[in-house]
Amino acid sequence: PRSTQSRSSAASDVYKRQIKNKADQLRTMKYGTPKADDSEINSEVEDIQYMCRLIGADKEPYVKRD
């Protein structure tokens, strides 16, 4: 049998990739030169937190197909 992801689990994987990209961007904003201002950094942190909450809300199990 082949294992496939539900639509929401696939979306969760997309969010995880986006979070990684945003975390890399945040690191550059916070520690790079020139440093971004605090409001920009806080906005990026809020975006990441929102995506994490979406992933946490995804409770659908994987679906096995025959």
MMTF fields as JSON, N, C-alpha, C and O atoms, coordinates in Angstrom:
{
  "mmtfVersion": "1.0.0",
  "mmtfProducer": "UNKNOWN",
  "numBonds": 263,
  "numAtoms": 264,
  "numGroups": 66,
  "numChains": 1,
  "numModels": 1,
  "chainsPerModel": [1],
  "groupsPerChain": [66],
  "chainIdList": ["A"],
  "bondAtomList": [4, 2, 8, 6, 12, 10, 16, 14, 20, 18, 24, 22, 28, 26, 32, 30, 36, 34, 40, 38, 44, 42, 48, 46, 52, 50, 56, 54, 60, 58, 64, 62, 68, 66, 72, 70, 76, 74, 80, 78, 84, 82, 88, 86, 92, 90, 96, 94, 100, 98, 104, 102, 108, 106, 112, 110, 116, 114, 120, 118, 124, 122, 128, 126, 132, 130, 136, 134, 140, 138, 144, 142, 148, 146, 152, 150, 156, 154, 160, 158, 164, 162, 168, 166, 172, 170, 176, 174, 180, 178, 184, 182, 188, 186, 192, 190, 196, 194, 200, 198, 204, 202, 208, 206, 212, 210, 216, 214, 220, 218, 224, 222, 228, 226, 232, 230, 236, 234, 240, 238, 244, 242, 248, 246, 252, 250, 256, 254, 260, 258],
  "bondOrderList": [1, 1, 1, 1, 1, 1, 1, 1, 1, 1, 1, 1, 1, 1, 1, 1, 1, 1, 1, 1, 1, 1, 1, 1, 1, 1, 1, 1, 1, 1, 1, 1, 1, 1, 1, 1, 1, 1, 1, 1, 1, 1, 1, 1, 1, 1, 1, 1, 1, 1, 1, 1, 1, 1, 1, 1, 1, 1, 1, 1, 1, 1, 1, 1, 1],
  "groupList": [{"groupName": "PRO", "atomNameList": ["N", "CA", "C", "O"], "elementList": ["N", "C", "C", "O"], "formalChargeList": [0, 0, 0, 0], "bondAtomList": [1, 0, 2, 1, 3, 2], "bondOrderList": [1, 1, 2], "singleLetterCode": "P", "chemCompType": "L-PEPTIDE LINKING"}, {"groupName": "ARG", "atomNameList": ["N", "CA", "C", "O"], "elementList": ["N", "C", "C", "O"], "formalChargeList": [0, 0, 0, 0], "bondAtomList": [1, 0, 2, 1, 3, 2], "bondOrderList": [1, 1, 2], "singleLetterCode": "R", "chemCompType": "L-PEPTIDE LINKING"}, {"groupName": "SER", "atomNameList": ["N", "CA", "C", "O"], "elementList": ["N", "C", "C", "O"], "formalChargeList": [0, 0, 0, 0], "bondAtomList": [1, 0, 2, 1, 3, 2], "bondOrderList": [1, 1, 2], "singleLetterCode": "S", "chemCompType": "L-PEPTIDE LINKING"}, {"groupName": "THR", "atomNameList": ["N", "CA", "C", "O"], "elementList": ["N", "C", "C", "O"], "formalChargeList": [0, 0, 0, 0], "bondAtomList": [1, 0, 2, 1, 3, 2], "bondOrderList": [1, 1, 2], "singleLetterCode": "T", "chemCompType": "L-PEPTIDE LINKING"}, {"groupName": "GLN", "atomNameList": ["N", "CA", "C", "O"], "elementList": ["N", "C", "C", "O"], "formalChargeList": [0, 0, 0, 0], "bondAtomList": [1, 0, 2, 1, 3, 2], "bondOrderList": [1, 1, 2], "singleLetterCode": "Q", "chemCompType": "L-PEPTIDE LINKING"}, {"groupName": "ALA", "atomNameList": ["N", "CA", "C", "O"], "elementList": ["N", "C", "C", "O"], "formalChargeList": [0, 0, 0, 0], "bondAtomList": [1, 0, 2, 1, 3, 2], "bondOrderList": [1, 1, 2], "singleLetterCode": "A", "chemCompType": "L-PEPTIDE LINKING"}, {"groupName": "ASP", "atomNameList": ["N", "CA", "C", "O"], "elementList": ["N", "C", "C", "O"], "formalChargeList": [0, 0, 0, 0], "bondAtomList": [1, 0, 2, 1, 3, 2], "bondOrderList": [1, 1, 2], "singleLetterCode": "D", "chemCompType": "L-PEPTIDE LINKING"}, {"groupName": "VAL", "atomNameList": ["N", "CA", "C", "O"], "elementList": ["N", "C", "C", "O"], "formalChargeList": [0, 0, 0, 0], "bondAtomList": [1, 0, 2, 1, 3, 2], "bondOrderList": [1, 1, 2], "singleLetterCode": "V", "chemCompType": "L-PEPTIDE LINKING"}, {"groupName": "TYR", "atomNameList": ["N", "CA", "C", "O"], "elementList": ["N", "C", "C", "O"], "formalChargeList": [0, 0, 0, 0], "bondAtomList": [1, 0, 2, 1, 3, 2], "bondOrderList": [1, 1, 2], "singleLetterCode": "Y", "chemCompType": "L-PEPTIDE LINKING"}, {"groupName": "LYS", "atomNameList": ["N", "CA", "C", "O"], "elementList": ["N", "C", "C", "O"], "formalChargeList": [0, 0, 0, 0], "bondAtomList": [1, 0, 2, 1, 3, 2], "bondOrderList": [1, 1, 2], "singleLetterCode": "K", "chemCompType": "L-PEPTIDE LINKING"}, {"groupName": "ILE", "atomNameList": ["N", "CA", "C", "O"], "elementList": ["N", "C", "C", "O"], "formalChargeList": [0, 0, 0, 0], "bondAtomList": [1, 0, 2, 1, 3, 2], "bondOrderList": [1, 1, 2], "singleLetterCode": "I", "chemCompType": "L-PEPTIDE LINKING"}, {"groupName": "ASN", "atomNameList": ["N", "CA", "C", "O"], "elementList": ["N", "C", "C", "O"], "formalChargeList": [0, 0, 0, 0], "bondAtomList": [1, 0, 2, 1, 3, 2], "bondOrderList": [1, 1, 2], "singleLetterCode": "N", "chemCompType": "L-PEPTIDE LINKING"}, {"groupName": "LEU", "atomNameList": ["N", "CA", "C", "O"], "elementList": ["N", "C", "C", "O"], "formalChargeList": [0, 0, 0, 0], "bondAtomList": [1, 0, 2, 1, 3, 2], "bondOrderList": [1, 1, 2], "singleLetterCode": "L", "chemCompType": "L-PEPTIDE LINKING"}, {"groupName": "MET", "atomNameList": ["N", "CA", "C", "O"], "elementList": ["N", "C", "C", "O"], "formalChargeList": [0, 0, 0, 0], "bondAtomList": [1, 0, 2, 1, 3, 2], "bondOrderList": [1, 1, 2], "singleLetterCode": "M", "chemCompType": "L-PEPTIDE LINKING"}, {"groupName": "GLY", "atomNameList": ["N", "CA", "C", "O"], "elementList": ["N", "C", "C", "O"], "formalChargeList": [0, 0, 0, 0], "bondAtomList": [1, 0, 2, 1, 3, 2], "bondOrderList": [1, 1, 2], "singleLetterCode": "G", "chemCompType": "PEPTIDE LINKING"}, {"groupName": "GLU", "atomNameList": ["N", "CA", "C", "O"], "elementList": ["N", "C", "C", "O"], "formalChargeList": [0, 0, 0, 0], "bondAtomList": [1, 0, 2, 1, 3, 2], "bondOrderList": [1, 1, 2], "singleLetterCode": "E", "chemCompType": "L-PEPTIDE LINKING"}, {"groupName": "CYS", "atomNameList": ["N", "CA", "C", "O"], "elementList": ["N", "C", "C", "O"], "formalChargeList": [0, 0, 0, 0], "bondAtomList": [1, 0, 2, 1, 3, 2], "bondOrderList": [1, 1, 2], "singleLetterCode": "C", "chemCompType": "L-PEPTIDE LINKING"}],
  "groupTypeList": [0, 1, 2, 3, 4, 2, 1, 2, 2, 5, 5, 2, 6, 7, 8, 9, 1, 4, 10, 9, 11, 9, 5, 6, 4, 12, 1, 3, 13, 9, 8, 14, 3, 0, 9, 5, 6, 6, 2, 15, 10, 11, 2, 15, 7, 15, 6, 10, 4, 8, 13, 16, 1, 12, 10, 14, 5, 6, 9, 15, 0, 8, 7, 9, 1, 6],
  "groupIdList": [1, 2, 3, 4, 5, 6, 7, 8, 9, 10, 11, 12, 13, 14, 15, 16, 17, 18, 19, 20, 21, 22, 23, 24, 25, 26, 27, 28, 29, 30, 31, 32, 33, 34, 35, 36, 37, 38, 39, 40, 41, 42, 43, 44, 45, 46, 47, 48, 49, 50, 51, 52, 53, 54, 55, 56, 57, 58, 59, 60, 61, 62, 63, 64, 65, 66],
  "secStructList": [7, 3, 3, 3, 7, 7, 2, 2, 2, 2, 2, 2, 2, 2, 2, 2, 2, 2, 2, 2, 2, 2, 2, 2, 2, 2, 2, 2, 2, 2, 2, 1, 1, 1, 7, 7, 7, 2, 2, 2, 2, 2, 2, 2, 2, 2, 2, 2, 2, 2, 2, 2, 2, 2, 2, 2, 2, 7, 7, 7, 7, 7, 3, 3, 3, 7],
  "xCoordList": [0.83, 0.0, 0.86, 1.959, 0.336, 1.044, 0.502, -0.709, 1.385, 0.976, 0.95, 1.92, -0.137, -0.241, -0.665, -1.225, -0.382, -0.759, -2.125, -2.501, -2.851, -4.1, -3.752, -2.598, -4.741, -4.509, -3.959, -3.063, -4.501, -4.033, -2.613, -1.842, -2.261, -0.89, 0.093, 1.201, -0.308, 0.541, 0.714, 1.809, -0.367, -0.284, 0.643, 1.391, 0.595, 1.465, 2.931, 3.757, 3.253, 4.628, 5.056, 6.201, 4.125, 4.42, 4.71, 5.671, 3.874, 4.106, 5.463, 6.154, 5.85, 7.148, 8.289, 9.245, 8.199, 9.242, 9.249, 10.308, 8.048, 7.97, 8.529, 9.185, 8.273, 8.801, 10.317, 10.955, 10.898, 12.359, 12.907, 13.884, 12.27, 12.728, 12.573, 13.458, 11.445, 11.223, 12.201, 12.646, 12.535, 13.5, 14.875, 15.576, 15.258, 16.53, 16.513, 17.486, 15.388, 15.244, 15.273, 15.891, 14.611, 14.587, 15.996, 16.369, 16.763, 18.141, 18.945, 19.708, 18.773, 19.474, 18.983, 19.777, 17.663, 17.1, 17.623, 17.914, 17.741, 18.105, 19.613, 20.044, 20.406, 21.847, 22.683, 23.894, 22.043, 22.781, 23.095, 22.715, 23.798, 24.134, 23.54, 23.855, 22.707, 22.205, 21.084, 20.363, 20.962, 19.913, 18.564, 18.452, 17.546, 16.189, 15.67, 16.133, 14.701, 14.163, 13.237, 12.771, 12.989, 12.249, 10.851, 10.381, 10.18, 8.828, 8.841, 7.941, 9.847, 9.967, 10.265, 9.704, 11.15, 11.507, 10.289, 10.012, 9.564, 8.369, 7.311, 6.64, 7.154, 6.189, 6.565, 5.699, 7.841, 8.312, 8.09, 7.683, 8.359, 8.14, 6.656, 6.317, 5.776, 4.337, 3.909, 3.065, 4.479, 4.163, 4.566, 3.813, 5.749, 6.239, 5.351, 5.004, 4.985, 4.118, 2.764, 2.223, 2.219, 0.936, 1.025, 0.151, 2.079, 2.25, 2.418, 1.914, 3.116, 3.276, 1.933, 1.676, 1.076, -0.258, -1.084, -1.843, -0.941, -1.656, -1.207, -2.029, 0.082, 0.594, 0.078, -0.315, 0.075, -0.402, -1.874, -2.309, -2.639, -4.069, -4.343, -5.458, -3.337, -3.511, -3.427, -2.339, -4.564, -4.617, -4.961, -5.132, -5.063, -5.454, -4.342, -3.176, -4.686, -3.683, -3.363, -4.079, -2.283, -1.962, -3.002, -3.526, -3.294, -4.272, -3.52, -2.717, -3.778, -3.137, -4.026, -5.226, -3.44, -4.173, -3.71, -2.532, -4.631, -4.274, -3.869, -3.538],
  "yCoordList": [-1.207, 0.0, 1.252, 1.287, 2.245, 3.509, 4.473, 4.561, 5.181, 6.134, 7.526, 7.942, 8.233, 9.594, 10.526, 10.11, 11.784, 12.772, 13.347, 13.469, 13.694, 14.414, 15.819, 16.243, 16.514, 17.861, 18.778, 19.582, 18.654, 19.542, 19.173, 20.05, 17.889, 17.504, 18.01, 18.426, 17.975, 18.522, 20.024, 20.555, 20.705, 22.14, 22.385, 23.363, 21.5, 21.613, 21.551, 22.304, 20.667, 20.576, 21.863, 22.298, 22.469, 23.749, 24.808, 25.566, 24.862, 25.832, 25.611, 26.576, 24.363, 24.073, 24.614, 25.177, 24.45, 24.999, 26.526, 27.152, 27.116, 28.574, 29.088, 30.129, 28.364, 28.764, 28.743, 29.663, 27.71, 27.64, 28.829, 29.455, 29.135, 30.274, 31.583, 32.438, 31.74, 32.966, 33.068, 34.162, 31.923, 31.933, 32.366, 33.117, 31.9, 32.333, 33.833, 34.54, 34.3, 35.729, 36.534, 37.597, 36.029, 36.706, 36.828, 37.874, 35.76, 35.773, 36.874, 37.589, 37.008, 38.058, 39.433, 40.358, 39.565, 40.857, 41.271, 42.444, 40.297, 40.603, 40.792, 41.667, 39.967, 39.979, 40.482, 40.656, 40.718, 41.183, 42.662, 43.348, 43.127, 44.54, 45.083, 44.564, 46.089, 46.755, 45.939, 45.198, 46.095, 45.402, 46.044, 47.267, 45.209, 45.72, 46.344, 46.017, 47.247, 47.852, 46.86, 45.884, 47.133, 46.201, 45.89, 44.763, 46.856, 46.598, 45.585, 44.75, 45.647, 44.668, 43.28, 42.284, 43.229, 41.958, 41.36, 40.169, 42.177, 41.687, 41.182, 40.189, 41.847, 41.418, 40.042, 39.19, 39.832, 38.539, 37.44, 36.329, 37.756, 36.79, 36.43, 35.259, 37.409, 37.139, 36.238, 35.36, 36.446, 35.583, 34.137, 33.205, 33.963, 32.619, 31.969, 30.793, 32.72, 32.184, 31.768, 30.733, 32.559, 32.235, 30.911, 30.055, 30.75, 29.502, 28.303, 27.219, 28.491, 27.404, 27.007, 25.823, 27.985, 27.67, 26.897, 25.999, 27.24, 26.505, 25.047, 24.143, 24.826, 23.452, 22.715, 21.553, 23.376, 22.761, 22.386, 21.455, 23.101, 22.832, 21.671, 21.153, 21.263, 20.172, 18.84, 18.387, 18.219, 16.959, 15.766, 14.651, 16.001, 14.902, 13.867, 14.227, 12.601, 11.539, 11.297, 11.751, 10.578, 10.159, 9.146, 8.382, 9.144, 8.226, 7.225, 7.61, 5.932, 4.887, 4.519, 4.304, 4.447, 4.028, 2.657, 2.32, 1.876, 0.538, 0.6, -0.427],
  "zCoordList": [0.0, 0.0, 0.0, 0.554, -0.622, -0.715, 0.333, 0.536, 0.986, 2.006, 1.384, 0.751, 1.559, 1.04, 2.163, 3.177, 1.945, 2.944, 2.619, 1.453, 3.647, 3.433, 2.941, 3.003, 2.465, 1.957, 3.048, 2.793, 4.274, 5.345, 5.783, 6.171, 5.725, 6.075, 5.031, 5.367, 3.778, 2.718, 2.919, 2.74, 3.291, 3.571, 4.753, 4.77, 5.738, 6.902, 6.48, 6.995, 5.556, 5.058, 4.371, 4.499, 3.641, 2.985, 4.04, 3.914, 5.09, 6.161, 6.822, 7.147, 7.024, 7.646, 6.801, 7.336, 5.481, 4.603, 4.671, 4.705, 4.688, 4.764, 6.085, 6.12, 7.171, 8.477, 8.461, 8.972, 7.883, 7.808, 7.023, 7.434, 5.888, 5.083, 5.848, 5.809, 6.544, 7.315, 8.488, 8.834, 9.098, 10.204, 9.703, 10.381, 8.529, 7.938, 7.659, 7.918, 7.127, 6.846, 8.149, 8.212, 9.178, 10.469, 11.051, 11.582, 10.947, 11.45, 10.764, 11.414, 9.454, 8.715, 9.137, 9.307, 9.306, 9.727, 11.092, 11.328, 11.991, 13.369, 13.563, 14.314, 12.882, 13.133, 11.969, 12.101, 10.827, 9.66, 9.752, 10.701, 8.739, 8.662, 7.383, 6.313, 7.434, 8.629, 9.278, 8.61, 10.566, 11.325, 11.012, 10.919, 10.851, 10.62, 11.909, 13.002, 11.766, 12.982, 13.699, 13.112, 14.965, 15.822, 15.301, 15.452, 14.696, 14.206, 13.064, 12.972, 12.199, 11.115, 11.67, 11.215, 12.654, 13.28, 13.977, 13.833, 14.726, 15.434, 14.466, 14.746, 13.341, 12.335, 11.784, 11.589, 11.536, 11.037, 12.079, 11.74, 13.34, 14.422, 14.503, 14.677, 14.38, 14.418, 13.266, 13.448, 12.084, 10.935, 11.223, 10.941, 11.78, 12.097, 13.158, 13.04, 14.183, 15.234, 14.673, 15.063, 13.77, 13.156, 12.396, 12.527, 11.607, 10.854, 11.785, 11.494, 12.891, 13.863, 14.46, 14.674, 14.731, 15.254, 14.227, 14.592, 12.949, 11.907, 11.862, 11.712, 11.99, 11.997, 13.226, 13.13, 14.374, 15.604, 15.538, 16.216, 14.732, 14.6, 13.646, 13.606, 12.88, 11.906, 12.625, 12.983, 12.833, 13.582, 12.694, 13.186, 11.381, 10.501, 10.392, 10.226, 10.484, 10.338, 8.866, 7.973, 8.638, 7.278, 6.83, 7.64, 5.554, 4.98, 4.12, 3.271, 4.338, 3.532, 2.374, 2.544, 1.192, 0.016, -0.417, -0.297, -0.917, -1.431, -2.875, -3.468]
}
